[in-house]
XYZ file of C-alpha atoms in Angstrom:
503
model
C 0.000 0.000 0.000
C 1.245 3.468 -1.046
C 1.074 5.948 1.871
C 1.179 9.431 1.422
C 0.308 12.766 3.469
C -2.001 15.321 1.952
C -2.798 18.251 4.499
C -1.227 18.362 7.765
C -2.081 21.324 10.674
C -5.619 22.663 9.910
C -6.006 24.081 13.113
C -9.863 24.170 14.544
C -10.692 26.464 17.874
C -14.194 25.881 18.648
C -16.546 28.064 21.316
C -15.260 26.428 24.439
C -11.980 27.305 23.140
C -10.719 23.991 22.577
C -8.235 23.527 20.000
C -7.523 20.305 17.193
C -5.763 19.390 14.936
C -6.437 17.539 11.631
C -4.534 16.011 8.752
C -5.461 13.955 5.800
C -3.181 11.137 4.135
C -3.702 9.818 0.566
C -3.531 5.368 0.426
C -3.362 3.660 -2.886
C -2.516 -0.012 -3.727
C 0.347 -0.897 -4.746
C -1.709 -3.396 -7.236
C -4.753 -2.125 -8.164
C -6.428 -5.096 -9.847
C -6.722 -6.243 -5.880
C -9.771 -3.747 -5.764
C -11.409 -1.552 -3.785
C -12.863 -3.744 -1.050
C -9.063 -4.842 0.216
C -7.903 -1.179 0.181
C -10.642 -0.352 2.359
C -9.941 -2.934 4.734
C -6.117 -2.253 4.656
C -6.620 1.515 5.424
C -9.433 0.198 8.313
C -6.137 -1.545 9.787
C -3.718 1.195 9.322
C -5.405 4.042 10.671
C -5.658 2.776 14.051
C -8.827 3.881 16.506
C -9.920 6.779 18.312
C -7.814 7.886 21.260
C -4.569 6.906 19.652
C -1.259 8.894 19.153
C -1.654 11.559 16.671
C 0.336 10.535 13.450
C 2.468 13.231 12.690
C 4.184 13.297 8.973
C 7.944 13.540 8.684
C 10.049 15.314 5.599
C 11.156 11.593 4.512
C 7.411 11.261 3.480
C 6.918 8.847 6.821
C 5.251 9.872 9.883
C 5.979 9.741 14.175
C 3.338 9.277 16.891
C 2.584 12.311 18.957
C 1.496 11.530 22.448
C 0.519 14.792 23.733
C -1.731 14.724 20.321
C -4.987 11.989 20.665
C -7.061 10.898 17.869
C -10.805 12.235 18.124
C -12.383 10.882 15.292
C -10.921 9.356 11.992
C -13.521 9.251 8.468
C -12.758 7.807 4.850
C -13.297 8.786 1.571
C -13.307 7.608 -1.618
C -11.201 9.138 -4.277
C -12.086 9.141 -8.062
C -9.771 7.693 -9.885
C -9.059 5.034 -6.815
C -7.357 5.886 -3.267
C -9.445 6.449 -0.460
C -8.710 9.577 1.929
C -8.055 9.316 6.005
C -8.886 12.309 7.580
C -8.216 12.749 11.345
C -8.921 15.283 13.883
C -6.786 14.951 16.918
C -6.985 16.799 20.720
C -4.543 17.844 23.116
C -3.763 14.912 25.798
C -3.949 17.304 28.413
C -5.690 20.142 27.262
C -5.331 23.740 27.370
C -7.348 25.941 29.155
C -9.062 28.904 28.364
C -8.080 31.995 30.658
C -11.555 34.477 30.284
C -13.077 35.083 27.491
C -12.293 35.382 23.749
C -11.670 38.725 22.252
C -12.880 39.984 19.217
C -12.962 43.732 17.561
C -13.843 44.795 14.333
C -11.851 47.738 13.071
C -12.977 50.655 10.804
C -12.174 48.975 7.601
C -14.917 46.066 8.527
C -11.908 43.708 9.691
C -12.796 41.293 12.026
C -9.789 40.603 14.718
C -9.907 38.026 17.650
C -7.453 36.726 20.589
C -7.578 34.823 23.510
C -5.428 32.846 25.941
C -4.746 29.644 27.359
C -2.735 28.132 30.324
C -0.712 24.980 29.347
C 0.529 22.541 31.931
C 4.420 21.814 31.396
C 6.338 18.594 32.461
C 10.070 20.239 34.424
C 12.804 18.531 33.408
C 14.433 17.849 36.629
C 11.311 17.225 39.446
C 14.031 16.973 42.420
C 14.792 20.771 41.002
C 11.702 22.580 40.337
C 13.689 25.940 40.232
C 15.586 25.099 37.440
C 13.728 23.658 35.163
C 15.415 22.893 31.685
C 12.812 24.173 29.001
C 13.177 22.750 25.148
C 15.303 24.451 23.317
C 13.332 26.630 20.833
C 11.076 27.795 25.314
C 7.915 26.658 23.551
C 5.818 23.963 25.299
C 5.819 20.531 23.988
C 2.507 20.629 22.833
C 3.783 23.900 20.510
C 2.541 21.104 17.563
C -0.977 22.030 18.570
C -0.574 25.843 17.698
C -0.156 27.816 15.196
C 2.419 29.513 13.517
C 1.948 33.187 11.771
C 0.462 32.980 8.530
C -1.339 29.601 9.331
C -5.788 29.480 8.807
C -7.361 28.825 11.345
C -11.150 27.299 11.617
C -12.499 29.427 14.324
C -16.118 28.875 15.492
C -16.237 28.355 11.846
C -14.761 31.376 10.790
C -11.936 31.805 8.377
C -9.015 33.564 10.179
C -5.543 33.714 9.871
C -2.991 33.470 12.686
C -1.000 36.619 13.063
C 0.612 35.913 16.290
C 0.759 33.129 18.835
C 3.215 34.232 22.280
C 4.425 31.790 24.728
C 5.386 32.780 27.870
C 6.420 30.462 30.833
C 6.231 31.182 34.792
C 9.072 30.853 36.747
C 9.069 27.432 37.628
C 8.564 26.301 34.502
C 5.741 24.369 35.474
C 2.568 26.497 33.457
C 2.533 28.475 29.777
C 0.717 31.060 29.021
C -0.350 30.983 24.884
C -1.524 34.021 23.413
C -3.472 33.528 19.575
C -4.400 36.499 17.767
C -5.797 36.325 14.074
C -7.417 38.291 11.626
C -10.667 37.264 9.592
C -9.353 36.643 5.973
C -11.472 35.516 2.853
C -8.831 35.175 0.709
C -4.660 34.356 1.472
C -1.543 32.888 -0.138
C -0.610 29.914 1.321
C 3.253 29.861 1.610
C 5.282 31.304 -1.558
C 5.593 30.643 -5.405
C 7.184 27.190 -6.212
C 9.754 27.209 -9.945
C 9.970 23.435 -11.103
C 11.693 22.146 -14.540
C 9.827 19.759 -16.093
C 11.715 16.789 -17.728
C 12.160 18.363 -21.256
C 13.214 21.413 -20.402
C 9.240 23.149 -19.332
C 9.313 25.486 -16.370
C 6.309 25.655 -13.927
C 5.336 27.858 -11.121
C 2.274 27.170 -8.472
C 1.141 28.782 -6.006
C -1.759 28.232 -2.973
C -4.220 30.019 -1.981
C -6.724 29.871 1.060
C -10.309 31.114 -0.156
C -13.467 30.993 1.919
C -16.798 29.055 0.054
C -18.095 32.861 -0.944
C -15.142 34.061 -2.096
C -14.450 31.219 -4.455
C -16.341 31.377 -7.466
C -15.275 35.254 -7.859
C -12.040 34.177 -7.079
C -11.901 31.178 -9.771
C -13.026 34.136 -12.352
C -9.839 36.149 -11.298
C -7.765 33.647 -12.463
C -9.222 32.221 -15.530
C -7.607 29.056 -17.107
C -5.866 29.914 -20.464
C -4.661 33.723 -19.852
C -1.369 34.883 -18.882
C -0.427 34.610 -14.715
C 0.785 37.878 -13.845
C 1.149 36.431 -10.731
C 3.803 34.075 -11.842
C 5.713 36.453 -14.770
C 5.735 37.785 -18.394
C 5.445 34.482 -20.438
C 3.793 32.168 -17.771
C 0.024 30.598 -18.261
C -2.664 29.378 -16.431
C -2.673 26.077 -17.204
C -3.961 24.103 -14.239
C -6.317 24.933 -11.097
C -6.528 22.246 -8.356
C -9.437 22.639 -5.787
C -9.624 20.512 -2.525
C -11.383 21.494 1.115
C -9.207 23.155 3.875
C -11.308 21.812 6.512
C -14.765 23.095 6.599
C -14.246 26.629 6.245
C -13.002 27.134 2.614
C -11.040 25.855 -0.201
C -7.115 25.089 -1.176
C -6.706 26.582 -4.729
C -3.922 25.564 -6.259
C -2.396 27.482 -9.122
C -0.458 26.117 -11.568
C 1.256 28.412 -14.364
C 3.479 26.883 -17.462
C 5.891 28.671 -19.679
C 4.568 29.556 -23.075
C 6.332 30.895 -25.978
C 7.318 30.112 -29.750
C 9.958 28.039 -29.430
C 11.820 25.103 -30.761
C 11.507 22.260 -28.180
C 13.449 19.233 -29.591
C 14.707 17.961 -32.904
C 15.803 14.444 -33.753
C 17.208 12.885 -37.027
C 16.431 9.558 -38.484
C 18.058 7.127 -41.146
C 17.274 4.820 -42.740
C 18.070 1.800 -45.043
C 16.745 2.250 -48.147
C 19.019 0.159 -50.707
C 22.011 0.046 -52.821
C 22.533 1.729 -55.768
C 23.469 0.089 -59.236
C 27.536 1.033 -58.499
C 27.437 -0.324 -54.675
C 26.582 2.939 -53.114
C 24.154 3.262 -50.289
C 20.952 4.872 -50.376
C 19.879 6.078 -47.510
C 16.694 8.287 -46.218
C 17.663 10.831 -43.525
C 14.442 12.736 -42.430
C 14.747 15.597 -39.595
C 11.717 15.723 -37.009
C 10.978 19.303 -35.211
C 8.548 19.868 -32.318
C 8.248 23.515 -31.547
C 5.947 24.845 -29.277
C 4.213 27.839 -30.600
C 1.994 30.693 -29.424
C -1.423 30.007 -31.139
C -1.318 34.080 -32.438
C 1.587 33.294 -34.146
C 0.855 29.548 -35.522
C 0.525 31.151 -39.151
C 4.398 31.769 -39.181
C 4.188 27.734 -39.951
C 1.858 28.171 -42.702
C 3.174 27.340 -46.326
C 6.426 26.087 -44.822
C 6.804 23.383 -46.829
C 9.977 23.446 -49.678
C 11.755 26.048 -47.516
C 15.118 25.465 -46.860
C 15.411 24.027 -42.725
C 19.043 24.358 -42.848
C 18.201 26.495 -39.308
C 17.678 23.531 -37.105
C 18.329 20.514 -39.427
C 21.837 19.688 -41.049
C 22.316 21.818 -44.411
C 20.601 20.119 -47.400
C 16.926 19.792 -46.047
C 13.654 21.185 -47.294
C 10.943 21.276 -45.063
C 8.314 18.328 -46.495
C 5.555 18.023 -43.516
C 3.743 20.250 -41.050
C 1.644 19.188 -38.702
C -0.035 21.935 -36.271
C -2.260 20.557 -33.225
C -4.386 22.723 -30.864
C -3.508 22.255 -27.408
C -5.509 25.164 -25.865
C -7.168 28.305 -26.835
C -3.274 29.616 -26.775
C -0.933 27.156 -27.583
C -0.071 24.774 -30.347
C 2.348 21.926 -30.987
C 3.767 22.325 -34.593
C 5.591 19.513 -35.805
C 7.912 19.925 -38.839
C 9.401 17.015 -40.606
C 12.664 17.960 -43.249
C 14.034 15.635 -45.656
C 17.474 15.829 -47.468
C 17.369 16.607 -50.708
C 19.037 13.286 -51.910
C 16.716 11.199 -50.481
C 15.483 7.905 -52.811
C 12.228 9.121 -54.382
C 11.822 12.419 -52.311
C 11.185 14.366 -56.254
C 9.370 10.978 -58.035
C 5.851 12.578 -57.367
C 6.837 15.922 -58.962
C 4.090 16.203 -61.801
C 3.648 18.659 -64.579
C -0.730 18.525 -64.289
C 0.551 20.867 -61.016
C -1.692 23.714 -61.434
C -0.659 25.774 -58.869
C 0.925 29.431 -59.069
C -0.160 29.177 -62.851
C 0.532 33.616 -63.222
C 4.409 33.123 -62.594
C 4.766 29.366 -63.976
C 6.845 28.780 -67.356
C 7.464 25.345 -68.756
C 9.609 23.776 -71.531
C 10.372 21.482 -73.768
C 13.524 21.074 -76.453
C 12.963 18.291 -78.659
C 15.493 16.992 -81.866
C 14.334 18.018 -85.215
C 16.244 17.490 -88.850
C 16.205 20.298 -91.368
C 16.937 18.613 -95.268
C 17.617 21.511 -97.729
C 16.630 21.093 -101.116
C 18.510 22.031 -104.036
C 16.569 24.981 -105.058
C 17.360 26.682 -101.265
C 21.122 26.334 -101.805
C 21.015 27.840 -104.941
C 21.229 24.397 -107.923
C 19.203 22.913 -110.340
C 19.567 19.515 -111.962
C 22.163 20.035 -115.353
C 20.987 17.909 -118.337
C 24.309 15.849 -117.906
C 22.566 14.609 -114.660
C 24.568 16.742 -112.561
C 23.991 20.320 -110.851
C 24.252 23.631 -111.989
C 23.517 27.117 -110.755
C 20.438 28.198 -111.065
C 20.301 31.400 -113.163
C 18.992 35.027 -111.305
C 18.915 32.574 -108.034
C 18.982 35.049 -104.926
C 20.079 33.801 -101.666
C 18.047 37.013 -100.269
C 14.734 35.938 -101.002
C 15.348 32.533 -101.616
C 17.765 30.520 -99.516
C 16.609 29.858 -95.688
C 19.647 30.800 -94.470
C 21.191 34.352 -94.253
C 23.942 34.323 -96.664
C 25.630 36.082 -99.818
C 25.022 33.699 -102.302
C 24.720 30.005 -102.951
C 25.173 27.165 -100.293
C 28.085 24.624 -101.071
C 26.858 22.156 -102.688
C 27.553 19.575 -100.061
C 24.586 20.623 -97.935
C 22.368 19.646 -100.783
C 19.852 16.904 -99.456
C 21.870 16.580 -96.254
C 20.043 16.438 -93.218
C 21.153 18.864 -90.500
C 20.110 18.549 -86.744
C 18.673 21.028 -84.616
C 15.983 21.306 -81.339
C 12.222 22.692 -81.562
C 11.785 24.836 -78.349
C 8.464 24.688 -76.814
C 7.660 27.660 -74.090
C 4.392 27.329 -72.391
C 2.785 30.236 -70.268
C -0.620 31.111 -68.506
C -2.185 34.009 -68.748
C -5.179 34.669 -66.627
C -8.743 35.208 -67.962
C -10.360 33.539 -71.063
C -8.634 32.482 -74.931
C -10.085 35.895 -76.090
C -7.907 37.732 -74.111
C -4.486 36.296 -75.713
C -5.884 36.306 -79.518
C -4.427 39.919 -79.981
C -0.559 39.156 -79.061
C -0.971 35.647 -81.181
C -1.718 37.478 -84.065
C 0.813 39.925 -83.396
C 3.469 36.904 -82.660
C 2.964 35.597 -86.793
C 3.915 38.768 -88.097
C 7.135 37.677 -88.305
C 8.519 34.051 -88.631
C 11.980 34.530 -87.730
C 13.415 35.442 -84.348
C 17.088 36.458 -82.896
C 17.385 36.729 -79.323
C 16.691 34.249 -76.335
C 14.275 31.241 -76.031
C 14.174 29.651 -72.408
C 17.003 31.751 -71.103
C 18.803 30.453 -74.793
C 20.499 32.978 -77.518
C 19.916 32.045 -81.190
C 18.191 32.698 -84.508
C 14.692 30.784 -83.934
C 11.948 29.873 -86.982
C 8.304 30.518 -85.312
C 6.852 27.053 -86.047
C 3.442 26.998 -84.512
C 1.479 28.445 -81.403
C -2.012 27.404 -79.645
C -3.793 28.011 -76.561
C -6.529 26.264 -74.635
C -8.284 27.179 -71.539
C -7.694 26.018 -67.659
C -8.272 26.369 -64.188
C -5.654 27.000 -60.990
C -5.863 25.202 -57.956
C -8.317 27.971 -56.657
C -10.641 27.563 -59.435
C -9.681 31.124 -61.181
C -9.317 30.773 -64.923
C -6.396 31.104 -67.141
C -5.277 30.571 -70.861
C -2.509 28.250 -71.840
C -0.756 29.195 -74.435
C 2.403 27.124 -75.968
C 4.716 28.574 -78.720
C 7.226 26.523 -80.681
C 10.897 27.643 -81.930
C 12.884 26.095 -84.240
C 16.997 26.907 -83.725
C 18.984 27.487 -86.851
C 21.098 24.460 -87.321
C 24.964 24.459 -87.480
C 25.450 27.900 -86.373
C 23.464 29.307 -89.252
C 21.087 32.315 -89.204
C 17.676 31.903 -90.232
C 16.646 34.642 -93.050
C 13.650 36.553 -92.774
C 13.213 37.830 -96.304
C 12.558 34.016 -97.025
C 10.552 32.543 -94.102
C 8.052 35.549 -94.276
C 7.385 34.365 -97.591
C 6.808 30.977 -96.776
């Protein structure tokens, strides 16, 4: 069975004046498949009867037996989620006595204030030497566990107050104390200071308690709303978890819990992996990068259209990010992960695919392809001679009628040979309908020869053909697609215009 102490010292003062003292301790099984019925029973046998020594919990998470303390009455509850709760109220042995009455004022402000004061019976040291008794160390009595300590809440005649002094004086002999409580009514008080913890990854925390009466509570719960920044606990801290439990009968224990929050990069781990070997004995290998950032849900757009940026910032150089994967936590956080792959991967650019329709206003694509030119006898300047052979042809002009600039007739070696050149296919998208690109196509056939660049190439180009045909984006807007084909002039020759526009 696991043991543990939840409350310790909620201090009770009733109208008689008596004091007690409670505490509450937390049992679970240590194998919970034995079920509820034999926790019950084990926690019957552990927490021991009325009018037994108070259990009093030690820092090593164990507990001693007070005898001056007596057990008045011990109660269990169930918890959810299994565990049952021992609660205990304990009494003095020999009890304190009230000297008069209690005290109480309420100031100007509408504060309520009470005292009062008690005579404790001391045990001297030495009884052959009852004029020099040897008091403990610290001169309180030795039932100073009953009272309380400034700053402590006290249940009095079922008021909420807080202790703001408690005086012990002892007579002469050593053999009486004299213990003087005041407190002041409170609704709502911190409970100790704020706590920094470090969670295992790196995630700071701060919490801190409060005391706040059953009126005060729901008001106070709407002070401190789950989801908005602590101010109590700094600049970039949370509200991420409120924890509620009784403090007696009087009020509540509200515990605050505030994490860290802010844009960040929180880990980042590479993989690879065996993929196979290539056909010269190389390995092929898939190294993928894995980011988890956590990220202010006002700035979660930053993460937006990520993917094919470079991730050379928290990755090794070489990766593109390929995968982003935001999920909500809260109203104000997310947890982005970002996957990057290196740009050699095996089959990381296989499902590249030229139907891609989107960015269609900036997109170019092209094509070369290999094309023969055969020129005829006529173009290079001959005619067939009636011994078979070739001859000039007479008033032949290579300005009008040879396809190639030159000054006169070809040599007569290119006759019928076949040269080799590329057709140069450029495809834009223009947006709106066909009838908004008919204008420049026209324009575009008024002359069949070009000199300048095609696809980023210099040359002397033949316009061989153009067409366009209507599309859509990825958004659904229109656009026309319209493809022009170049032919280059082959073997460094220039194409001549005074021919082609002719033809």
């Amino acid at each position: 069975m696991i043991i543990q102490n939840r409350s310790f010292g909620t201090y009770s003062i009733d109208k008689n004046g008596n004091f007690s003292v409670g505490a509450e301790w937390r049992l679970r099984q240590e194998a919970p498949e034995e079920g509820a019925a034999a926790l019950y029973e084990a926690a019957r046998a552990w927490a021991g009867n009325v009018g037994e020594p108070f259990r009093v919990p030690t820092p090593e998470g164990g507990f001693t037996l007070s005898e001056e303390l007596k057990v008045s009455s011990v109660s269990f509850k169930e918890l959810e989620g299994g565990g049952l709760i021992v609660a205990y109220q304990a009494e003095p042995a020999t009890g304190p006595e009230l000297l008069g009455e209690v005290t109480e004022k309420i100031d100007r402000d509408g504060v309520r204030t009470r005292s009062a004061s008690w005579s404790v019976p001391l045990a001297s040291a030495d009884p052959e030497n009852p004029e020099e008794p040897e008091l403990p160390a610290s001169g309180e009595p030795e039932e100073s566990l009953l009272w309380p300590v400034p700053g402590t809440v006290l249940d009095w005649e079922g008021g909420a107050f807080v202790c703001e002094s408690c005086e012990i004086k002892t007579n002469r002999l050593g053999q009486q104390a004299e213990v003087t409580v005041s407190a002041r009514e409170v609704s709502i008080l911190q409970l100790g200071g704020i706590t920094d913890s470090r969670s295992a990854d790196g995630e700071r925390q701060r919490s801190v308690k409060f005391f706040v009466t059953d009126a005060e509570l729901e008001t106070f719960l709407r002070k401190y709303p789950l989801g908005f920044q602590a101010e109590w606990a700094g600049g970039r801290f949370y509200c991420d978890k409120i924890d509620t439990s009784p403090y007696g009968v009087i009020g509540n224990e509200v515990t605050l819990t505030a994490r860290e929050i802010y844009t960040h990069l929180v880990s980042a781990s590479r993989s690879e992996e065996f993929v196979s070997f290539s056909r010269s004995g190389g390995v092929r290998r898939q190294i993928v990068w894995t980011g988890v950032y956590q990220v202010m849900a006002t700035e979660v757009f930053k993460f937006y259209k990520l993917t094919g940026t470079d991730a050379s910032g928290w990755s090794e150089p070489n990766c593109i990010v390929t995968r982003v994967t935001p999920v909500r936590k809260s109203d104000i956080e997310y947890q982005v992960t970002v996957e990057a792959q290196h740009r050699n991967n095996p089959g990381l650019f296989e499902n590249y695919t030229a139907s891609d329709r989107s960015d269609l206003g900036g997109r170019r694509d092209i094509r070369a392809d290999m094309c023969e030119f055969r020129v005829t006898p006529e173009q290079a300047g001959y005619q067939l001679a009636a011994n078979g052979g070739r001859e000039a042809i007479p008033g032949w002009s290579a300005s009008s009628r040879c396809p190639f600039r030159s000054s006169g007739k070809l040599a007569e070696n290119l006759v019928g040979a076949i040269l080799h050149t590329l057709v140069v296919t450029v495809t834009t998208y223009h947006r709106g309908s066909a009838s908004g690109v008919l204008e420049d196509m026209a324009g575009w056939t008024g002359s069949r020869v070009l000199t300048g660049e095609v696809a980023d190439y210099t040359g002397s180009y033949l316009k061989v053909r153009q067409n366009c045909d209507e599309t859509c984006d990825d958004a659904g807007d229109q656009y026309t697609r319209l493809t022009r084909s170049y032919q280059l002039a082959p073997n460094g020759f220039e194409w001549n215009p005074g021919y082609w526009d002719r033809h």
